[in-house]
Amino acid sequence: MELSIVIPAYNEEKNIFLLYSNLSRVLKSLNKSYEIIFVDDGSSDNTLSEIKKLRKNDNKVKIISFSKNFEKACALAAGLKASSGNLIITIDADMQDNPQDIPKMLNKLEEGYDMIVGWKYSRKDPLHKVIASKVFNLLIRRLNKLKIHDCDSNFRVMKRYVVPHLEIYSGMYRYIPIIAHQKGFKIGETKVKHLQRKYGKSKYGISRLPTGLFDLISIKFLMEYNKKPLHFFGGIGSFFLLSGFLSGSYLLYIKFVLNQEIGQRPLLILTILLIFLGTQFVSTGLIGEMITNSTQKKKTSDYVIKESLGIKR
Ligand code: UDP
Ligand code: MG
C-alpha cells in the first residue's frame, strides 16, 4: 500500500460523499495504490451509513466506527494505527480542506521532509477562531523553535515511520508537528486553500482556547522534563534552599557572633519558608523521577530509528 488517507468524521453526513468523490479523483490521478480510512467518531446522524454506502462500490474505503463520540484525537489515533500505507494523509471530513492540494503536499514531502503540514494561509472560519489560532501558533513558534505557521491544521502528509512516534491523546492531535519535531523529524509546510464549511457545523468553539493553552504547557513540560523531572523541580528547589541557607547563615551570625536576639525578626520566618519550599520542590522532583522510572517501560520508545539495513524487526 502506498497511500493511506485517514479521515476523522463526526456528524458529517452531507460531506462524506462529496469528500470521497473529490478525494478519489485526485488519488486516481496519482497512480498509486491507496486506501481511504473513515473513522466514524460515534456520529448520531447518517455519517456511518453514508460511509458504508461508499464501501459497497469501492473496497478501498475502509471503516472504523466508534461506540460513542471519543473525540478527534482518538479518531485520528485509531485511523493511523489501522493504516498501512507508506505515506499517510490526514484530512478533515468537513470539506474545508481541498483534496486538490494533496499532490503539492506529496511533492514537497519528497524534497526530504518527514511531514508536511497544510498551511491554511487564508482561513475561512469565524474571526474569533482565526485570532485564537494565530495567537496559538505564535506561542508555539516561540516555545518550540518550529517554524510552522499552522500547527493545528489537520491536513498533513507524513511518512510511515513517523506514525508510531506520535502520542495522540486528548487535545494533543494539535501538537502532532511539535511532537514529531521534538523527536527529530523534519517538518515542512505548503500553503493550502481553506474552504468555507458548507454542510454540518463545527464541533469546536471558543471553549477549546483555555484547554488548548493547558495542553501547550503540558506538552512543553512533558517534552522537556518528562525524562528528568528533577532538573525542573530540583532547579527551583535549589534556588529556594540556597537563599534559605544564606539568610539562615546571616541569622546565625547575628545570634552567635553579635549576640543579638533573632526571635522577632521577619527574616527568620522567611528563612524557614525558603528552606521548607526548597525541600518540597526537591522531593517533588524526586517523586517525579520515581514515577518516570516506573512508567518508562510502558511508553513508546524514546528514540527514533528512521532506517535500518540488514536488521530483522
Ligand atoms: N471530529 C471528530 N470528532 C469530534 C469532533 C470533530 O472526528 O469529536 C472531526 C470532524 O468531523 C472533522 C474534524 O474532526 O472532520 C474537524 O472538526 P471541525 O471541522 O468541527 O473543527 P474545526 O475545523 O472547526 O476546528
Ligand atoms: Mg473544520
Short mmCIF file of C-alpha atoms and ligand atoms in Angstrom, two decimals:
data_model
loop_
_atom_site.label_atom_id
_atom_site.label_comp_id
_atom_site.label_asym_id
_atom_site.label_seq_id
_atom_site.Cartn_x
_atom_site.Cartn_y
_atom_site.Cartn_z
CA MET A 1 0.00 0.00 0.00
CA GLU A 2 1.45 3.35 -1.00
CA LEU A 3 -1.06 5.83 0.39
CA SER A 4 -3.41 5.84 3.37
CA ILE A 5 -5.90 8.61 3.87
CA VAL A 6 -7.19 8.93 7.42
CA ILE A 7 -10.39 10.90 7.95
CA PRO A 8 -11.98 11.53 11.36
CA ALA A 9 -15.69 12.18 10.94
CA TYR A 10 -18.25 13.21 13.49
CA ASN A 11 -21.72 14.09 12.22
CA GLU A 12 -20.62 14.92 8.69
CA GLU A 13 -23.34 13.07 6.72
CA LYS A 14 -23.60 15.70 3.98
CA ASN A 15 -19.85 15.95 3.49
CA ILE A 16 -18.91 12.29 3.21
CA PHE A 17 -19.87 11.63 -0.38
CA LEU A 18 -18.55 14.97 -1.58
CA LEU A 19 -15.21 14.45 0.09
CA TYR A 20 -15.00 10.90 -1.18
CA SER A 21 -15.60 11.86 -4.80
CA ASN A 22 -13.19 14.78 -4.71
CA LEU A 23 -10.59 12.71 -2.97
CA SER A 24 -10.95 9.73 -5.30
CA ARG A 25 -10.50 11.92 -8.35
CA VAL A 26 -7.24 13.29 -7.01
CA LEU A 27 -5.97 9.94 -5.75
CA LYS A 28 -6.65 8.17 -9.04
CA SER A 29 -4.62 10.77 -10.88
CA LEU A 30 -1.62 9.93 -8.69
CA ASN A 31 -1.41 6.34 -9.96
CA LYS A 32 -0.57 4.95 -6.56
CA SER A 33 -2.28 2.22 -4.58
CA TYR A 34 -4.33 3.70 -1.78
CA GLU A 35 -6.88 3.17 0.97
CA ILE A 36 -9.34 5.65 2.45
CA ILE A 37 -9.94 5.05 6.14
CA PHE A 38 -13.00 6.77 7.53
CA VAL A 39 -13.22 6.87 11.31
CA ASP A 40 -16.78 7.48 12.39
CA ASP A 41 -16.42 9.05 15.79
CA GLY A 42 -19.75 7.91 17.21
CA SER A 43 -21.84 10.09 14.91
CA SER A 44 -25.52 10.46 15.72
CA ASP A 45 -26.53 11.29 12.15
CA ASN A 46 -26.18 9.20 8.99
CA THR A 47 -22.40 9.53 8.68
CA LEU A 48 -21.80 5.82 9.17
CA SER A 49 -24.41 4.68 6.67
CA GLU A 50 -23.03 7.19 4.14
CA ILE A 51 -19.58 5.68 4.53
CA LYS A 52 -20.97 2.16 4.29
CA LYS A 53 -22.65 3.08 1.02
CA LEU A 54 -19.26 4.07 -0.37
CA ARG A 55 -17.68 0.80 0.65
CA LYS A 56 -20.33 -1.15 -1.27
CA ASN A 57 -18.88 0.12 -4.53
CA ASP A 58 -15.30 0.70 -3.55
CA ASN A 59 -13.34 -1.65 -1.33
CA LYS A 60 -10.57 0.91 -0.99
CA VAL A 61 -12.86 2.55 1.52
CA LYS A 62 -12.25 1.18 5.00
CA ILE A 63 -14.31 1.91 8.04
CA ILE A 64 -13.72 2.21 11.73
CA SER A 65 -16.73 3.08 13.82
CA PHE A 66 -16.63 4.09 17.47
CA SER A 67 -19.23 3.08 20.02
CA LYS A 68 -19.63 6.71 21.06
CA ASN A 69 -18.00 10.06 20.44
CA PHE A 70 -14.44 9.73 21.70
CA GLU A 71 -13.23 12.99 20.15
CA LYS A 72 -10.98 13.70 17.25
CA ALA A 73 -7.72 12.65 18.93
CA CYS A 74 -8.98 9.09 19.39
CA ALA A 75 -10.41 9.00 15.89
CA LEU A 76 -7.07 10.04 14.46
CA ALA A 77 -5.13 7.61 16.62
CA ALA A 78 -7.35 4.70 15.61
CA GLY A 79 -7.15 5.62 11.93
CA LEU A 80 -3.38 5.97 11.97
CA LYS A 81 -2.98 2.67 13.78
CA ALA A 82 -5.11 0.88 11.21
CA SER A 83 -3.38 2.44 8.22
CA SER A 84 -0.84 0.51 6.20
CA GLY A 85 0.38 2.97 3.57
CA ASN A 86 3.98 4.10 3.24
CA LEU A 87 2.65 7.63 3.19
CA ILE A 88 -0.21 8.80 5.34
CA ILE A 89 -2.50 11.72 4.66
CA THR A 90 -4.83 13.09 7.33
CA ILE A 91 -7.66 15.35 6.33
CA ASP A 92 -10.83 16.66 7.98
CA ALA A 93 -14.16 15.28 6.80
CA ASP A 94 -15.79 18.71 6.68
CA MET A 95 -14.68 19.63 3.15
CA GLN A 96 -12.80 22.69 4.39
CA ASP A 97 -9.54 21.26 3.10
CA ASN A 98 -9.18 20.87 -0.63
CA PRO A 99 -8.01 17.39 -1.72
CA GLN A 100 -6.55 19.00 -4.83
CA ASP A 101 -3.72 20.27 -2.66
CA ILE A 102 -2.56 16.71 -1.93
CA PRO A 103 -0.21 16.32 -4.93
CA LYS A 104 1.52 19.56 -4.00
CA MET A 105 2.00 18.38 -0.44
CA LEU A 106 3.32 15.00 -1.55
CA ASN A 107 5.81 16.67 -3.87
CA LYS A 108 7.04 18.82 -1.03
CA LEU A 109 7.37 15.75 1.19
CA GLU A 110 9.64 14.19 -1.41
CA GLU A 111 12.02 17.12 -1.07
CA GLY A 112 13.34 15.35 2.02
CA TYR A 113 10.77 16.01 4.71
CA ASP A 114 9.16 13.57 7.10
CA MET A 115 5.94 15.53 7.46
CA ILE A 116 4.27 18.35 5.56
CA VAL A 117 1.62 20.49 7.21
CA GLY A 118 -1.01 22.25 5.14
CA TRP A 119 -0.92 25.95 5.97
CA LYS A 120 -4.39 27.48 5.72
CA TYR A 121 -2.96 30.89 4.91
CA SER A 122 -6.34 32.44 4.40
CA ARG A 123 -8.58 30.79 6.90
CA LYS A 124 -12.32 30.66 6.23
CA ASP A 125 -13.50 30.44 9.81
CA PRO A 126 -15.20 32.80 12.26
CA LEU A 127 -12.97 35.68 13.36
CA HIS A 128 -12.52 34.53 16.96
CA LYS A 129 -11.23 31.21 15.69
CA VAL A 130 -8.78 32.81 13.30
CA ILE A 131 -7.40 35.08 16.03
CA ALA A 132 -7.20 32.24 18.55
CA SER A 133 -5.32 30.14 16.03
CA LYS A 134 -2.90 32.98 15.23
CA VAL A 135 -2.06 33.52 18.90
CA PHE A 136 -1.76 29.80 19.49
CA ASN A 137 0.60 29.34 16.57
CA LEU A 138 2.71 32.31 17.59
CA LEU A 139 3.14 30.82 21.06
CA ILE A 140 4.08 27.50 19.57
CA ARG A 141 6.67 29.04 17.31
CA ARG A 142 8.20 30.91 20.25
CA LEU A 143 8.18 27.93 22.59
CA ASN A 144 9.36 25.25 20.26
CA LYS A 145 11.58 26.77 17.63
CA LEU A 146 9.42 25.12 14.99
CA LYS A 147 8.83 27.41 12.06
CA ILE A 148 5.37 26.24 11.09
CA HIS A 149 2.52 28.68 10.58
CA ASP A 150 -0.41 26.37 11.11
CA CYS A 151 0.46 23.75 13.65
CA ASP A 152 -3.11 22.71 14.43
CA SER A 153 -4.02 22.12 10.81
CA ASN A 154 -5.16 18.54 10.45
CA PHE A 155 -4.31 18.50 6.75
CA ARG A 156 -0.97 16.75 6.81
CA VAL A 157 1.06 14.19 4.94
CA MET A 158 3.70 12.10 6.66
CA LYS A 159 5.90 9.10 6.22
CA ARG A 160 5.07 5.77 7.77
CA TYR A 161 7.98 5.70 10.22
CA VAL A 162 6.76 8.89 11.91
CA VAL A 163 3.44 7.38 12.96
CA PRO A 164 4.49 5.08 15.85
CA HIS A 165 6.24 8.00 17.49
CA LEU A 166 3.22 10.21 17.75
CA GLU A 167 1.45 10.06 21.06
CA ILE A 168 -2.02 11.33 20.35
CA TYR A 169 -4.35 11.72 23.26
CA SER A 170 -7.00 14.25 24.32
CA GLY A 171 -6.21 17.56 22.62
CA MET A 172 -2.75 16.52 21.57
CA TYR A 173 -3.52 15.97 17.91
CA ARG A 174 -2.98 19.69 17.52
CA TYR A 175 0.61 19.23 18.52
CA ILE A 176 1.49 16.41 16.16
CA PRO A 177 4.06 18.53 14.30
CA ILE A 178 5.68 19.58 17.59
CA ILE A 179 5.90 16.03 18.88
CA ALA A 180 7.41 14.94 15.58
CA HIS A 181 9.79 17.90 15.58
CA GLN A 182 10.96 17.15 19.12
CA LYS A 183 11.77 13.63 18.02
CA GLY A 184 13.99 14.89 15.25
CA PHE A 185 11.75 14.57 12.22
CA LYS A 186 11.94 17.21 9.52
CA ILE A 187 8.72 19.18 9.26
CA GLY A 188 7.79 21.41 6.35
CA GLU A 189 4.68 23.21 5.16
CA THR A 190 2.86 24.16 2.00
CA LYS A 191 0.15 26.72 1.57
CA VAL A 192 -3.26 25.14 1.06
CA LYS A 193 -6.63 26.51 0.21
CA HIS A 194 -9.15 26.65 3.01
CA LEU A 195 -12.82 26.48 2.12
CA GLN A 196 -15.92 27.64 3.89
CA ARG A 197 -17.80 24.90 5.70
CA LYS A 198 -20.91 24.23 3.59
CA TYR A 199 -22.64 21.42 5.46
CA GLY A 200 -22.82 20.50 9.12
CA LYS A 201 -21.33 22.61 11.84
CA SER A 202 -18.03 23.00 13.58
CA LYS A 203 -17.63 20.98 16.75
CA TYR A 204 -15.16 23.27 18.35
CA GLY A 205 -15.94 26.68 19.71
CA ILE A 206 -14.24 29.17 21.95
CA SER A 207 -14.15 26.62 24.77
CA ARG A 208 -11.06 24.98 23.40
CA LEU A 209 -8.95 28.09 23.99
CA PRO A 210 -8.13 27.51 27.68
CA THR A 211 -7.79 23.75 27.25
CA GLY A 212 -5.51 24.38 24.30
CA LEU A 213 -3.32 26.54 26.49
CA PHE A 214 -3.08 23.89 29.18
CA ASP A 215 -2.18 21.33 26.55
CA LEU A 216 0.55 23.62 25.32
CA ILE A 217 2.04 23.96 28.78
CA SER A 218 1.85 20.25 29.44
CA ILE A 219 3.38 19.32 26.12
CA LYS A 220 6.25 21.72 26.71
CA PHE A 221 6.76 20.28 30.17
CA LEU A 222 6.39 16.67 29.09
CA MET A 223 8.75 17.10 26.18
CA GLU A 224 11.48 18.77 28.15
CA TYR A 225 11.26 17.37 31.64
CA ASN A 226 9.38 14.12 31.35
CA LYS A 227 12.59 12.17 31.45
CA LYS A 228 14.25 14.36 34.06
CA PRO A 229 11.64 15.93 36.33
CA LEU A 230 14.29 16.55 38.95
CA HIS A 231 16.01 19.01 36.62
CA PHE A 232 12.91 21.18 36.67
CA PHE A 233 11.77 20.87 40.27
CA GLY A 234 15.28 20.48 41.62
CA GLY A 235 16.32 23.69 39.88
CA ILE A 236 13.62 25.73 41.56
CA GLY A 237 14.10 23.89 44.86
CA SER A 238 17.85 24.54 44.91
CA PHE A 239 17.25 28.23 44.40
CA PHE A 240 14.98 28.36 47.46
CA LEU A 241 17.28 26.18 49.51
CA LEU A 242 20.32 28.26 48.68
CA SER A 243 18.51 31.51 49.56
CA GLY A 244 17.32 29.94 52.81
CA PHE A 245 20.82 28.78 53.60
CA LEU A 246 22.25 32.27 53.03
CA SER A 247 19.66 34.09 55.12
CA GLY A 248 19.93 31.37 57.81
CA SER A 249 23.71 31.80 57.99
CA TYR A 250 23.24 35.52 58.33
CA LEU A 251 20.82 34.99 61.24
CA LEU A 252 23.21 32.58 62.95
CA TYR A 253 25.97 35.15 62.60
CA ILE A 254 23.77 37.78 64.29
CA LYS A 255 22.79 35.43 67.07
CA PHE A 256 26.12 33.88 67.95
CA VAL A 257 28.69 36.46 66.90
CA LEU A 258 26.85 39.72 67.52
CA ASN A 259 24.86 38.19 70.39
CA GLN A 260 21.58 39.79 69.34
CA GLU A 261 18.09 38.34 69.56
CA ILE A 262 16.65 36.95 66.27
CA GLY A 263 13.35 35.51 67.55
CA GLN A 264 11.33 38.55 66.45
CA ARG A 265 12.88 39.05 63.03
CA PRO A 266 10.73 38.56 59.90
CA LEU A 267 13.83 37.20 58.20
CA LEU A 268 13.59 34.14 60.45
CA ILE A 269 10.15 33.35 59.06
CA LEU A 270 11.38 33.91 55.52
CA THR A 271 14.33 31.59 56.12
CA ILE A 272 12.10 28.82 57.40
CA LEU A 273 9.76 29.32 54.47
CA LEU A 274 12.59 29.18 51.92
CA ILE A 275 14.06 26.00 53.35
CA PHE A 276 10.64 24.43 53.58
CA LEU A 277 9.75 25.33 49.97
CA GLY A 278 13.13 24.20 48.70
CA THR A 279 12.79 20.80 50.34
CA GLN A 280 9.27 20.45 48.95
CA PHE A 281 10.37 21.18 45.41
CA VAL A 282 13.34 18.83 45.53
CA SER A 283 11.24 16.00 46.92
CA THR A 284 8.54 16.60 44.29
CA GLY A 285 11.28 16.25 41.70
CA LEU A 286 12.47 13.01 43.26
CA ILE A 287 8.96 11.59 43.30
CA GLY A 288 8.66 12.64 39.65
CA GLU A 289 11.85 10.71 38.91
CA MET A 290 10.41 7.63 40.55
CA ILE A 291 7.21 7.87 38.52
CA THR A 292 9.11 8.40 35.30
CA ASN A 293 11.31 5.48 36.12
CA SER A 294 8.49 3.06 36.75
CA THR A 295 6.38 4.10 33.75
CA GLN A 296 9.24 4.30 31.30
CA LYS A 297 8.92 0.66 30.30
CA LYS A 298 5.33 1.04 29.16
CA LYS A 299 5.92 4.09 26.99
CA THR A 300 6.69 4.21 23.31
CA SER A 301 10.41 4.17 22.70
CA ASP A 302 12.38 7.30 23.46
CA TYR A 303 14.45 7.10 20.33
CA VAL A 304 13.60 7.09 16.69
CA ILE A 305 15.14 4.79 14.12
CA LYS A 306 14.50 6.21 10.70
CA GLU A 307 16.03 3.46 8.68
CA SER A 308 17.75 0.18 9.33
CA LEU A 309 19.53 -2.18 6.99
CA GLY A 310 20.03 -5.90 7.48
CA ILE A 311 18.22 -5.78 10.83
CA LYS A 312 15.25 -8.06 11.42
CA ARG A 313 12.35 -6.37 13.13
N1 UDP B 1 -14.32 15.47 14.58
C1 UDP B 1 -14.28 14.20 15.14
N2 UDP B 1 -14.68 14.04 16.44
C2 UDP B 1 -15.11 15.09 17.21
C3 UDP B 1 -15.12 16.38 16.63
C4 UDP B 1 -14.71 16.53 15.32
O1 UDP B 1 -13.90 13.23 14.49
O2 UDP B 1 -15.46 14.88 18.37
C5 UDP B 1 -13.90 15.64 13.19
C6 UDP B 1 -14.87 16.40 12.34
O3 UDP B 1 -15.85 15.54 11.79
C7 UDP B 1 -13.99 16.99 11.28
C8 UDP B 1 -12.72 17.28 12.04
O4 UDP B 1 -12.74 16.44 13.19
O5 UDP B 1 -13.70 16.08 10.26
C9 UDP B 1 -12.60 18.74 12.44
O6 UDP B 1 -13.74 19.14 13.13
P1 UDP B 1 -14.41 20.57 12.95
O7 UDP B 1 -14.49 20.90 11.50
O8 UDP B 1 -15.67 20.58 13.72
O9 UDP B 1 -13.36 21.52 13.66
P2 UDP B 1 -12.80 22.89 13.10
O10 UDP B 1 -12.31 22.64 11.69
O11 UDP B 1 -13.96 23.81 13.12
O12 UDP B 1 -11.70 23.24 14.04
MG MG B 2 -13.42 22.33 10.10
#
